[in-house]
PDB file of C-alpha atoms and ligand atoms in Angstrom:
ATOM      1  CA  MET X   1     -20.834   4.487 -11.329  1.00 98.00           C
ATOM      2  CA  ILE X   2     -22.999   4.189  -8.288  1.00 98.00           C
ATOM      3  CA  THR X   3     -21.976   5.105  -4.769  1.00 98.00           C
ATOM      4  CA  VAL X   4     -23.298   2.875  -1.990  1.00 98.00           C
ATOM      5  CA  THR X   5     -22.874   3.120   1.755  1.00 98.00           C
ATOM      6  CA  THR X   6     -24.228  -0.175   3.082  1.00 98.00           C
ATOM      7  CA  ILE X   7     -22.729  -3.650   3.216  1.00 98.00           C
ATOM      8  CA  ALA X   8     -25.997  -5.114   1.907  1.00 98.00           C
ATOM      9  CA  GLU X   9     -25.901  -2.989  -1.259  1.00 98.00           C
ATOM     10  CA  VAL X  10     -22.315  -3.718  -2.243  1.00 98.00           C
ATOM     11  CA  ARG X  11     -22.741  -7.424  -1.452  1.00 98.00           C
ATOM     12  CA  ALA X  12     -25.871  -7.556  -3.650  1.00 98.00           C
ATOM     13  CA  HIS X  13     -24.039  -5.960  -6.604  1.00 98.00           C
ATOM     14  CA  CYS X  14     -21.173  -8.453  -6.299  1.00 98.00           C
ATOM     15  CA  ASP X  15     -23.476 -11.469  -5.888  1.00 98.00           C
ATOM     16  CA  THR X  16     -25.566 -10.429  -8.896  1.00 98.00           C
ATOM     17  CA  ALA X  17     -22.466 -10.011 -11.065  1.00 98.00           C
ATOM     18  CA  ARG X  18     -21.086 -13.431 -10.077  1.00 98.00           C
ATOM     19  CA  ALA X  19     -24.492 -15.063 -10.656  1.00 98.00           C
ATOM     20  CA  ARG X  20     -24.244 -13.758 -14.241  1.00 98.00           C
ATOM     21  CA  GLY X  21     -20.811 -15.364 -14.531  1.00 98.00           C
ATOM     22  CA  GLU X  22     -19.019 -12.018 -14.300  1.00 98.00           C
ATOM     23  CA  ARG X  23     -15.623 -11.448 -12.674  1.00 98.00           C
ATOM     24  CA  VAL X  24     -15.388  -9.038  -9.755  1.00 99.00           C
ATOM     25  CA  GLY X  25     -12.338  -6.798  -9.251  1.00 99.00           C
ATOM     26  CA  PHE X  26     -11.882  -5.040  -5.926  1.00 99.00           C
ATOM     27  CA  VAL X  27      -9.633  -2.135  -4.868  1.00 99.00           C
ATOM     28  CA  PRO X  28      -9.649  -1.270  -1.143  1.00 98.00           C
ATOM     29  CA  THR X  29      -8.539   2.313  -0.397  1.00 98.00           C
ATOM     30  CA  MET X  30      -8.629   5.110   2.137  1.00 98.00           C
ATOM     31  CA  GLY X  31      -9.348   7.705  -0.569  1.00 98.00           C
ATOM     32  CA  TYR X  32      -7.738  10.996  -1.606  1.00 97.00           C
ATOM     33  CA  PHE X  33      -6.963   9.331  -4.913  1.00 98.00           C
ATOM     34  CA  HIS X  34      -3.734   9.825  -6.834  1.00 98.00           C
ATOM     35  CA  GLU X  35      -2.193   7.966  -9.767  1.00 98.00           C
ATOM     36  CA  GLY X  36      -1.190   5.083  -7.477  1.00 98.00           C
ATOM     37  CA  HIS X  37      -4.836   4.403  -6.646  1.00 98.00           C
ATOM     38  CA  ARG X  38      -5.908   5.048 -10.215  1.00 98.00           C
ATOM     39  CA  SER X  39      -3.374   2.528 -11.538  1.00 98.00           C
ATOM     40  CA  LEU X  40      -4.973  -0.139  -9.311  1.00 98.00           C
ATOM     41  CA  MET X  41      -8.434   0.798 -10.612  1.00 98.00           C
ATOM     42  CA  ARG X  42      -7.170   0.559 -14.203  1.00 98.00           C
ATOM     43  CA  ALA X  43      -5.664  -2.875 -13.535  1.00 98.00           C
ATOM     44  CA  ALA X  44      -8.980  -3.990 -12.021  1.00 98.00           C
ATOM     45  CA  ARG X  45     -10.932  -2.489 -14.935  1.00 98.00           C
ATOM     46  CA  ALA X  46      -8.758  -4.310 -17.475  1.00 98.00           C
ATOM     47  CA  GLU X  47      -9.232  -7.749 -15.901  1.00 98.00           C
ATOM     48  CA  ASN X  48     -12.805  -7.818 -14.549  1.00 98.00           C
ATOM     49  CA  ASP X  49     -16.440  -7.167 -15.417  1.00 98.00           C
ATOM     50  CA  LEU X  50     -17.554  -5.454 -12.205  1.00 99.00           C
ATOM     51  CA  VAL X  51     -15.064  -3.108 -10.502  1.00 99.00           C
ATOM     52  CA  VAL X  52     -15.682  -2.243  -6.858  1.00 99.00           C
ATOM     53  CA  VAL X  53     -13.618   0.347  -4.977  1.00 99.00           C
ATOM     54  CA  SER X  54     -13.988   0.835  -1.245  1.00 99.00           C
ATOM     55  CA  LEU X  55     -13.185   4.198   0.314  1.00 98.00           C
ATOM     56  CA  PHE X  56     -12.926   3.929   4.081  1.00 98.00           C
ATOM     57  CA  VAL X  57     -10.505   5.763   6.353  1.00 98.00           C
ATOM     58  CA  ASN X  58     -10.216   2.852   8.726  1.00 98.00           C
ATOM     59  CA  PRO X  59      -9.866   4.152  12.298  1.00 97.00           C
ATOM     60  CA  THR X  60      -8.559   0.862  13.720  1.00 97.00           C
ATOM     61  CA  GLN X  61      -5.334   1.024  11.708  1.00 97.00           C
ATOM     62  CA  PHE X  62      -4.371   4.404  13.200  1.00 97.00           C
ATOM     63  CA  GLY X  63      -2.596   4.371  16.561  1.00 96.00           C
ATOM     64  CA  ALA X  64      -3.131   6.888  19.352  1.00 94.00           C
ATOM     65  CA  GLY X  65      -1.584  10.207  18.334  1.00 92.00           C
ATOM     66  CA  GLU X  66      -1.450   9.279  14.635  1.00 94.00           C
ATOM     67  CA  ASP X  67      -3.026  11.314  11.831  1.00 92.00           C
ATOM     68  CA  LEU X  68      -6.576   9.864  11.665  1.00 96.00           C
ATOM     69  CA  ASP X  69      -8.247  13.263  12.050  1.00 95.00           C
ATOM     70  CA  ALA X  70      -5.779  14.998   9.748  1.00 94.00           C
ATOM     71  CA  TYR X  71      -5.960  12.274   7.068  1.00 95.00           C
ATOM     72  CA  PRO X  72      -6.818  14.062   3.783  1.00 95.00           C
ATOM     73  CA  ARG X  73     -10.354  13.532   2.455  1.00 97.00           C
ATOM     74  CA  ASP X  74     -12.156  14.597  -0.730  1.00 98.00           C
ATOM     75  CA  LEU X  75     -15.186  12.442  -1.442  1.00 98.00           C
ATOM     76  CA  ALA X  76     -16.425  14.503  -4.415  1.00 98.00           C
ATOM     77  CA  GLY X  77     -13.001  14.511  -6.082  1.00 98.00           C
ATOM     78  CA  ASP X  78     -12.545  10.791  -5.400  1.00 98.00           C
ATOM     79  CA  ALA X  79     -15.954   9.909  -6.836  1.00 98.00           C
ATOM     80  CA  ALA X  80     -15.130  11.870 -10.010  1.00 98.00           C
ATOM     81  CA  ALA X  81     -11.736  10.123 -10.333  1.00 98.00           C
ATOM     82  CA  ALA X  82     -13.231   6.664  -9.775  1.00 98.00           C
ATOM     83  CA  ALA X  83     -15.984   7.311 -12.336  1.00 98.00           C
ATOM     84  CA  ASP X  84     -13.311   8.496 -14.758  1.00 98.00           C
ATOM     85  CA  GLU X  85     -11.480   5.168 -14.328  1.00 98.00           C
ATOM     86  CA  GLY X  86     -14.624   3.209 -15.151  1.00 98.00           C
ATOM     87  CA  VAL X  87     -15.330   1.998 -11.611  1.00 99.00           C
ATOM     88  CA  ASP X  88     -18.821   0.497 -11.281  1.00 99.00           C
ATOM     89  CA  VAL X  89     -19.442   0.603  -7.538  1.00 99.00           C
ATOM     90  CA  LEU X  90     -17.856   2.985  -5.009  1.00 99.00           C
ATOM     91  CA  PHE X  91     -18.427   1.679  -1.487  1.00 99.00           C
ATOM     92  CA  VAL X  92     -18.188   4.440   1.134  1.00 98.00           C
ATOM     93  CA  PRO X  93     -19.307   2.997   4.468  1.00 98.00           C
ATOM     94  CA  ALA X  94     -19.638   4.980   7.686  1.00 98.00           C
ATOM     95  CA  VAL X  95     -17.543   3.835  10.645  1.00 97.00           C
ATOM     96  CA  ALA X  96     -20.699   2.476  12.326  1.00 97.00           C
ATOM     97  CA  GLU X  97     -21.466   0.351   9.240  1.00 98.00           C
ATOM     98  CA  MET X  98     -18.051  -1.339   9.400  1.00 98.00           C
ATOM     99  CA  TYR X  99     -17.755  -1.440  13.196  1.00 97.00           C
ATOM    100  CA  PRO X 100     -21.204  -1.713  14.782  1.00 96.00           C
ATOM    101  CA  SER X 101     -21.115  -1.551  18.545  1.00 94.00           C
ATOM    102  CA  GLY X 102     -20.468  -4.922  20.087  1.00 93.00           C
ATOM    103  CA  ALA X 103     -17.845  -5.994  17.543  1.00 93.00           C
ATOM    104  CA  ARG X 104     -15.172  -8.057  19.305  1.00 94.00           C
ATOM    105  CA  THR X 105     -13.226  -9.760  16.501  1.00 97.00           C
ATOM    106  CA  THR X 106      -9.726  -8.855  15.383  1.00 97.00           C
ATOM    107  CA  VAL X 107      -7.685 -10.613  12.710  1.00 98.00           C
ATOM    108  CA  HIS X 108      -4.039 -10.870  13.744  1.00 98.00           C
ATOM    109  CA  ILE X 109      -1.256 -12.164  11.494  1.00 97.00           C
ATOM    110  CA  ASP X 110       1.730 -13.372  13.462  1.00 95.00           C
ATOM    111  CA  GLY X 111       5.389 -12.681  12.703  1.00 93.00           C
ATOM    112  CA  LEU X 112       5.095 -10.686   9.486  1.00 96.00           C
ATOM    113  CA  THR X 113       3.580  -7.783  11.401  1.00 97.00           C
ATOM    114  CA  THR X 114       6.157  -7.257  14.148  1.00 96.00           C
ATOM    115  CA  GLY X 115       9.032  -5.712  12.172  1.00 96.00           C
ATOM    116  CA  LEU X 116       9.257  -2.748   9.792  1.00 97.00           C
ATOM    117  CA  CYS X 117       6.114  -0.581  10.167  1.00 97.00           C
ATOM    118  CA  GLY X 118       4.789  -2.956  12.828  1.00 96.00           C
ATOM    119  CA  ALA X 119       7.648  -2.046  15.180  1.00 96.00           C
ATOM    120  CA  SER X 120       6.700   1.633  15.355  1.00 93.00           C
ATOM    121  CA  ARG X 121       2.963   1.083  14.711  1.00 95.00           C
ATOM    122  CA  PRO X 122       2.196  -1.986  16.884  1.00 95.00           C
ATOM    123  CA  THR X 123      -1.590  -1.961  16.362  1.00 96.00           C
ATOM    124  CA  HIS X 124      -1.555  -0.910  12.705  1.00 98.00           C
ATOM    125  CA  PHE X 125      -1.613  -4.276  10.956  1.00 98.00           C
ATOM    126  CA  ASP X 126      -4.341  -5.732  13.164  1.00 98.00           C
ATOM    127  CA  GLY X 127      -6.477  -2.814  11.981  1.00 98.00           C
ATOM    128  CA  VAL X 128      -5.541  -3.433   8.348  1.00 98.00           C
ATOM    129  CA  THR X 129      -6.115  -7.193   8.391  1.00 98.00           C
ATOM    130  CA  THR X 130      -9.375  -6.894  10.301  1.00 98.00           C
ATOM    131  CA  VAL X 131     -10.858  -4.374   7.888  1.00 98.00           C
ATOM    132  CA  VAL X 132      -9.537  -6.138   4.770  1.00 98.00           C
ATOM    133  CA  ALA X 133     -10.874  -9.503   6.001  1.00 98.00           C
ATOM    134  CA  LYS X 134     -14.259  -7.850   6.520  1.00 98.00           C
ATOM    135  CA  LEU X 135     -14.126  -6.212   3.069  1.00 98.00           C
ATOM    136  CA  PHE X 136     -13.160  -9.536   1.449  1.00 98.00           C
ATOM    137  CA  SER X 137     -16.097 -11.158   3.230  1.00 98.00           C
ATOM    138  CA  ILE X 138     -18.433  -8.400   2.011  1.00 98.00           C
ATOM    139  CA  VAL X 139     -17.240  -8.367  -1.623  1.00 98.00           C
ATOM    140  CA  GLY X 140     -16.781 -12.152  -1.824  1.00 98.00           C
ATOM    141  CA  SER X 141     -14.883 -14.081  -4.460  1.00 98.00           C
ATOM    142  CA  CYS X 142     -12.822 -11.572  -6.453  1.00 98.00           C
ATOM    143  CA  ARG X 143      -9.434 -10.383  -7.609  1.00 98.00           C
ATOM    144  CA  ALA X 144      -8.173  -7.733  -5.175  1.00 99.00           C
ATOM    145  CA  TYR X 145      -5.562  -5.154  -6.164  1.00 99.00           C
ATOM    146  CA  PHE X 146      -2.911  -3.790  -3.794  1.00 98.00           C
ATOM    147  CA  GLY X 147       0.080  -1.518  -4.404  1.00 98.00           C
ATOM    148  CA  LYS X 148       3.684  -2.565  -3.833  1.00 98.00           C
ATOM    149  CA  LYS X 149       4.139   0.863  -2.234  1.00 98.00           C
ATOM    150  CA  ASP X 150       2.895  -0.854   0.945  1.00 98.00           C
ATOM    151  CA  ALA X 151       5.125  -3.908   0.570  1.00 98.00           C
ATOM    152  CA  GLN X 152       4.643  -5.201   4.103  1.00 98.00           C
ATOM    153  CA  GLN X 153       0.882  -4.756   3.846  1.00 98.00           C
ATOM    154  CA  LEU X 154       0.860  -6.736   0.582  1.00 98.00           C
ATOM    155  CA  ALA X 155       2.846  -9.580   2.194  1.00 97.00           C
ATOM    156  CA  VAL X 156       0.528  -9.595   5.221  1.00 98.00           C
ATOM    157  CA  ILE X 157      -2.637  -9.611   3.075  1.00 98.00           C
ATOM    158  CA  ARG X 158      -1.289 -12.470   0.941  1.00 98.00           C
ATOM    159  CA  ARG X 159      -0.520 -14.468   4.095  1.00 97.00           C
ATOM    160  CA  MET X 160      -3.960 -13.785   5.557  1.00 98.00           C
ATOM    161  CA  THR X 161      -5.725 -14.740   2.330  1.00 98.00           C
ATOM    162  CA  THR X 162      -3.836 -18.035   2.175  1.00 98.00           C
ATOM    163  CA  ASP X 163      -4.161 -18.832   5.879  1.00 98.00           C
ATOM    164  CA  LEU X 164      -7.916 -18.135   5.999  1.00 98.00           C
ATOM    165  CA  ASP X 165      -8.635 -19.781   2.623  1.00 98.00           C
ATOM    166  CA  LEU X 166     -10.322 -16.601   1.445  1.00 98.00           C
ATOM    167  CA  PRO X 167     -11.706 -16.847  -2.120  1.00 98.00           C
ATOM    168  CA  VAL X 168      -9.649 -13.864  -3.225  1.00 98.00           C
ATOM    169  CA  HIS X 169      -6.811 -13.655  -5.709  1.00 98.00           C
ATOM    170  CA  VAL X 170      -4.445 -10.931  -4.478  1.00 98.00           C
ATOM    171  CA  VAL X 171      -2.740  -8.947  -7.256  1.00 98.00           C
ATOM    172  CA  GLY X 172       0.337  -6.820  -6.451  1.00 98.00           C
ATOM    173  CA  CYS X 173       0.646  -3.682  -8.616  1.00 98.00           C
ATOM    174  CA  PRO X 174       3.690  -1.464  -9.325  1.00 98.00           C
ATOM    175  CA  LEU X 175       4.621   1.371  -6.987  1.00 98.00           C
ATOM    176  CA  VAL X 176       3.829   4.652  -8.777  1.00 98.00           C
ATOM    177  CA  ARG X 177       6.260   7.571  -8.280  1.00 98.00           C
ATOM    178  CA  GLU X 178       6.192  11.308  -8.924  1.00 98.00           C
ATOM    179  CA  ALA X 179       8.571  12.611 -11.615  1.00 96.00           C
ATOM    180  CA  ASP X 180      11.260  13.308  -8.960  1.00 96.00           C
ATOM    181  CA  GLY X 181      10.951   9.778  -7.586  1.00 98.00           C
ATOM    182  CA  LEU X 182       8.785  10.440  -4.524  1.00 98.00           C
ATOM    183  CA  ALA X 183       6.405   7.512  -3.962  1.00 98.00           C
ATOM    184  CA  MET X 184       2.867   8.805  -4.465  1.00 98.00           C
ATOM    185  CA  SER X 185       0.877   8.901  -1.229  1.00 97.00           C
ATOM    186  CA  SER X 186      -2.252  10.644  -0.018  1.00 94.00           C
ATOM    187  CA  ARG X 187      -0.069  11.921   2.830  1.00 95.00           C
ATOM    188  CA  ASN X 188       2.174  13.858   0.390  1.00 97.00           C
ATOM    189  CA  ALA X 189      -0.604  16.481   0.274  1.00 95.00           C
ATOM    190  CA  ARG X 190       0.267  17.366   3.864  1.00 95.00           C
ATOM    191  CA  LEU X 191       3.924  18.233   3.118  1.00 97.00           C
ATOM    192  CA  SER X 192       4.975  21.899   3.095  1.00 97.00           C
ATOM    193  CA  SER X 193       6.735  22.890  -0.145  1.00 97.00           C
ATOM    194  CA  ASP X 194      10.150  22.686   1.597  1.00 97.00           C
ATOM    195  CA  ASP X 195       9.334  19.243   2.994  1.00 98.00           C
ATOM    196  CA  ARG X 196       8.000  18.134  -0.372  1.00 98.00           C
ATOM    197  CA  ALA X 197      11.406  18.941  -1.901  1.00 97.00           C
ATOM    198  CA  ARG X 198      13.221  17.156   0.959  1.00 98.00           C
ATOM    199  CA  ALA X 199      11.048  14.035   0.650  1.00 98.00           C
ATOM    200  CA  SER X 200      12.603  12.993  -2.661  1.00 98.00           C
ATOM    201  CA  VAL X 201      15.724  11.976  -0.719  1.00 98.00           C
ATOM    202  CA  LEU X 202      13.928   8.729   0.195  1.00 98.00           C
ATOM    203  CA  SER X 203      13.724   7.454  -3.374  1.00 98.00           C
ATOM    204  CA  ARG X 204      17.245   8.745  -4.082  1.00 98.00           C
ATOM    205  CA  SER X 205      18.499   6.641  -1.164  1.00 98.00           C
ATOM    206  CA  LEU X 206      16.818   3.578  -2.675  1.00 98.00           C
ATOM    207  CA  ARG X 207      18.371   4.275  -6.065  1.00 98.00           C
ATOM    208  CA  ALA X 208      21.746   4.522  -4.325  1.00 98.00           C
ATOM    209  CA  VAL X 209      21.291   1.161  -2.604  1.00 98.00           C
ATOM    210  CA  THR X 210      20.138  -0.383  -5.888  1.00 97.00           C
ATOM    211  CA  GLU X 211      23.399   0.786  -7.476  1.00 97.00           C
ATOM    212  CA  ALA X 212      25.392  -0.578  -4.521  1.00 97.00           C
ATOM    213  CA  THR X 213      23.763  -3.997  -4.996  1.00 96.00           C
ATOM    214  CA  ARG X 214      24.459  -3.907  -8.717  1.00 95.00           C
ATOM    215  CA  SER X 215      28.100  -3.126  -7.908  1.00 96.00           C
ATOM    216  CA  GLY X 216      28.234  -6.337  -5.898  1.00 96.00           C
ATOM    217  CA  GLU X 217      27.552  -5.244  -2.316  1.00 97.00           C
ATOM    218  CA  ARG X 218      25.663  -8.015  -0.491  1.00 97.00           C
ATOM    219  CA  ASP X 219      26.282  -7.162   3.149  1.00 98.00           C
ATOM    220  CA  ALA X 220      22.997  -5.982   4.651  1.00 98.00           C
ATOM    221  CA  HIS X 221      24.764  -3.790   7.195  1.00 98.00           C
ATOM    222  CA  GLU X 222      26.612  -1.972   4.397  1.00 98.00           C
ATOM    223  CA  LEU X 223      23.483  -1.697   2.252  1.00 98.00           C
ATOM    224  CA  ARG X 224      21.591  -0.228   5.170  1.00 98.00           C
ATOM    225  CA  ARG X 225      24.425   2.271   5.688  1.00 98.00           C
ATOM    226  CA  VAL X 226      24.157   3.402   2.049  1.00 98.00           C
ATOM    227  CA  VAL X 227      20.488   4.274   2.620  1.00 98.00           C
ATOM    228  CA  VAL X 228      21.100   5.965   5.978  1.00 98.00           C
ATOM    229  CA  ASP X 229      24.001   8.026   4.571  1.00 98.00           C
ATOM    230  CA  ALA X 230      21.973   9.114   1.546  1.00 98.00           C
ATOM    231  CA  ILE X 231      19.058  10.237   3.728  1.00 98.00           C
ATOM    232  CA  GLY X 232      21.597  12.034   5.938  1.00 97.00           C
ATOM    233  CA  ALA X 233      21.954  14.580   3.097  1.00 96.00           C
ATOM    234  CA  GLU X 234      18.620  15.990   4.344  1.00 97.00           C
ATOM    235  CA  PRO X 235      19.136  16.551   8.085  1.00 96.00           C
ATOM    236  CA  GLU X 236      15.485  17.571   8.488  1.00 96.00           C
ATOM    237  CA  VAL X 237      14.357  14.085   7.470  1.00 98.00           C
ATOM    238  CA  ARG X 238      14.181  11.811  10.525  1.00 98.00           C
ATOM    239  CA  ILE X 239      14.542   8.080   9.892  1.00 98.00           C
ATOM    240  CA  ASP X 240      12.033   5.768  11.591  1.00 98.00           C
ATOM    241  CA  TYR X 241      13.631   2.616  10.175  1.00 98.00           C
ATOM    242  CA  VAL X 242      15.791   1.347   7.351  1.00 98.00           C
ATOM    243  CA  GLU X 243      15.655  -2.448   7.035  1.00 98.00           C
ATOM    244  CA  VAL X 244      17.015  -5.103   4.717  1.00 98.00           C
ATOM    245  CA  VAL X 245      14.726  -8.136   4.946  1.00 98.00           C
ATOM    246  CA  ASP X 246      13.882 -11.304   3.047  1.00 97.00           C
ATOM    247  CA  ALA X 247      11.168 -10.345   0.539  1.00 95.00           C
ATOM    248  CA  LEU X 248       8.923 -13.279   1.508  1.00 92.00           C
ATOM    249  CA  THR X 249       9.413 -13.742   5.246  1.00 93.00           C
ATOM    250  CA  LEU X 250      10.207 -10.071   6.020  1.00 96.00           C
ATOM    251  CA  GLN X 251      12.856 -11.333   8.440  1.00 96.00           C
ATOM    252  CA  PRO X 252      16.119  -9.322   8.590  1.00 97.00           C
ATOM    253  CA  VAL X 253      19.015 -10.831   6.628  1.00 98.00           C
ATOM    254  CA  ASP X 254      22.764 -10.432   7.159  1.00 98.00           C
ATOM    255  CA  THR X 255      23.661 -11.092   3.550  1.00 98.00           C
ATOM    256  CA  VAL X 256      21.441 -10.554   0.521  1.00 97.00           C
ATOM    257  CA  GLN X 257      21.338 -13.877  -1.301  1.00 96.00           C
ATOM    258  CA  HIS X 258      17.693 -14.134  -2.360  1.00 94.00           C
ATOM    259  CA  GLU X 259      15.109 -11.533  -3.244  1.00 96.00           C
ATOM    260  CA  ALA X 260      15.336  -8.818  -0.587  1.00 98.00           C
ATOM    261  CA  LEU X 261      13.115  -5.927   0.386  1.00 98.00           C
ATOM    262  CA  ILE X 262      14.911  -2.758   1.377  1.00 98.00           C
ATOM    263  CA  ALA X 263      12.337  -0.643   3.147  1.00 98.00           C
ATOM    264  CA  VAL X 264      12.465   2.791   4.703  1.00 98.00           C
ATOM    265  CA  ALA X 265      10.122   4.903   6.815  1.00 98.00           C
ATOM    266  CA  ALA X 266      10.926   8.478   7.743  1.00 98.00           C
ATOM    267  CA  PHE X 267       9.313  11.587   9.115  1.00 98.00           C
ATOM    268  CA  VAL X 268       9.451  14.579   6.802  1.00 98.00           C
ATOM    269  CA  GLY X 269       8.181  17.369   9.019  1.00 96.00           C
ATOM    270  CA  THR X 270       5.362  15.678  10.921  1.00 95.00           C
ATOM    271  CA  THR X 271       4.401  13.418   8.014  1.00 96.00           C
ATOM    272  CA  ARG X 272       5.574   9.809   8.076  1.00 97.00           C
ATOM    273  CA  LEU X 273       6.400   8.453   4.626  1.00 98.00           C
ATOM    274  CA  ILE X 274       7.419   4.955   3.510  1.00 98.00           C
ATOM    275  CA  ASP X 275       9.225   3.670   0.441  1.00 98.00           C
ATOM    276  CA  ASN X 276      10.924   0.476  -0.693  1.00 98.00           C
ATOM    277  CA  VAL X 277      12.761  -1.383  -3.409  1.00 98.00           C
ATOM    278  CA  THR X 278      12.847  -5.132  -4.034  1.00 98.00           C
ATOM    279  CA  ILE X 279      16.193  -6.422  -5.231  1.00 97.00           C
ATOM    280  CA  ASP X 280      17.109  -9.826  -6.607  1.00 96.00           C
ATOM    281  CA  PRO X 281      20.897 -10.264  -6.349  1.00 93.00           C
ATOM    282  CA  ARG X 282      20.813 -13.298  -8.663  1.00 93.00           C
ATOM    283  CA  THR X 283      19.469 -11.346 -11.638  1.00 93.00           C
ATOM    284  CA  LEU X 284      20.542  -7.863 -10.448  1.00 89.00           C
ATOM    285  CA  SER X 285      16.961  -6.772 -11.098  1.00 93.00           C
ATOM    286  CA  ALA X 286      15.465  -4.090  -8.893  1.00 95.00           C
ATOM    287  CA  ASP X 287      11.762  -3.247  -8.636  1.00 96.00           C
ATOM    288  CA  LEU X 288      11.566   0.463  -7.888  1.00 96.00           C
ATOM    289  CA  GLY X 289       8.137   0.808  -9.546  1.00 97.00           C
ATOM    290  CA  VAL X 290       7.187   3.252 -12.297  1.00 96.00           C
ATOM    291  CA  THR X 291       7.012   7.004 -12.682  1.00 96.00           C
ATOM    292  CA  VAL X 292       3.686   8.682 -13.088  1.00 91.00           C
ATOM    293  CA  SER X 293       4.437   9.947 -16.610  1.00 82.00           C
ATOM    294  CA  ALA X 294       4.965   6.349 -17.773  1.00 75.00           C
ATOM    295  CA  VAL X 295       1.671   5.290 -16.183  1.00 70.00           C
ATOM    296  CA  GLU X 296      -0.207   8.180 -17.777  1.00 72.00           C
ATOM    297  CA  GLN X 297       1.265   7.464 -21.201  1.00 69.00           C
ATOM    298  CA  GLU X 298       0.253   3.819 -20.940  1.00 70.00           C
ATOM    299  CA  SER X 299      -3.325   4.729 -20.044  1.00 68.00           C
ATOM    300  CA  SER X 300      -3.780   7.368 -22.769  1.00 65.00           C
TER     301      SER X 300
HETATM  302  P1  LIG W   1      -4.371   3.803   0.747  1.00 93.39           P
HETATM  303  O1  LIG W   1      -5.535   4.611   0.249  1.00 93.39           O
HETATM  304  O2  LIG W   1      -3.155   4.615   1.041  1.00 93.39           O
HETATM  305  O3  LIG W   1      -4.759   2.856   1.858  1.00 93.39           O
HETATM  306  O4  LIG W   1      -3.947   2.873  -0.450  1.00 93.39           O
HETATM  307  C1  LIG W   1      -4.866   2.041  -1.104  1.00 93.39           C
HETATM  308  C2  LIG W   1      -4.121   1.148  -2.055  1.00 93.39           C
HETATM  309  O5  LIG W   1      -3.386   1.957  -2.973  1.00 93.39           O
HETATM  310  C3  LIG W   1      -3.096   0.250  -1.349  1.00 93.39           C
HETATM  311  O6  LIG W   1      -3.110  -1.032  -1.956  1.00 93.39           O
HETATM  312  C4  LIG W   1      -1.807   0.957  -1.602  1.00 93.39           C
HETATM  313  O7  LIG W   1      -0.672   0.099  -1.614  1.00 93.39           O
HETATM  314  C5  LIG W   1      -2.045   1.527  -2.988  1.00 93.39           C
HETATM  315  N1  LIG W   1      -1.141   2.634  -3.236  1.00 93.39           N
HETATM  316  C6  LIG W   1      -0.986   3.757  -2.477  1.00 93.39           C
HETATM  317  N2  LIG W   1       0.005   4.523  -2.997  1.00 93.39           N
HETATM  318  C7  LIG W   1       0.480   3.858  -4.089  1.00 93.39           C
HETATM  319  C8  LIG W   1       1.508   4.122  -5.037  1.00 93.39           C
HETATM  320  N3  LIG W   1       2.247   5.207  -4.989  1.00 93.39           N
HETATM  321  N4  LIG W   1       1.699   3.220  -6.020  1.00 93.39           N
HETATM  322  C9  LIG W   1       0.950   2.091  -6.086  1.00 93.39           C
HETATM  323  N5  LIG W   1      -0.024   1.783  -5.233  1.00 93.39           N
HETATM  324  C10 LIG W   1      -0.255   2.655  -4.244  1.00 93.39           C
END
């Protein structure tokens, strides 16, 4: 694996690979790799010839007072993990490489970005779509791998890719969970041990709402209440939102008739965590993702 820091270098590697008829797989990240990231790298490795991972803690997707400075970082550990997963090119640009002075362009996706995380983080998705559009432009035609952990982000990136006719095939990958159900996140490293134990209430609340749907509950208000009540078992966990929305449009629904996303964000201590489940009432199937032990077994 080689580590590059300039746009010109990573672009040259991708262009050379495509000129040889090779397929390029791309995994955009903010680093501090865990099994969730590694599962995306493995998916990219399995389906492409050249695998590119970007590691960039993108300042424009953090709002004022958010955890940009406290965001966990470990470049040496990340480089070792990426090499271990067979990544070919690790792209680690400086902020000035991605945002040279004078930049004035922002990519904004309407509608999909106003609810859920967009309600409490109003500038977040503009930061995400701007940096991902730039990364797609740098890497060029490729398959790009995103986790369903960030369900709204995945929907927004798909919309952007379609709307801007970007030559990128977006692949959604399963949400990877710890053994106790907690969705893996770089931010979990910042939880105290007490908060770490409390945080598993989020996935328990989603299991509870999955059961409620399977028992026939379709009323979004009631389903939301199941999640809120379950999280209430941990009074230290402060809900940011619990929403029941259409899985495609991300618009709130009153009754769950089609595939629905039930999404939650909550503060555990000072750390904001998100989680979700996608439920299809017609088949009673629920996509809660996979546990890390299953992922590890599959890869060994
Ligand atoms: P991040 O470094 O947090 O920006 O995440 C980079 C990519 O990894 C995004 O596509 C995330 O959705 C994905 N990701 C993060 N956590 C998980 C997880 N627990 N399971 C699956 N994908 C994840």
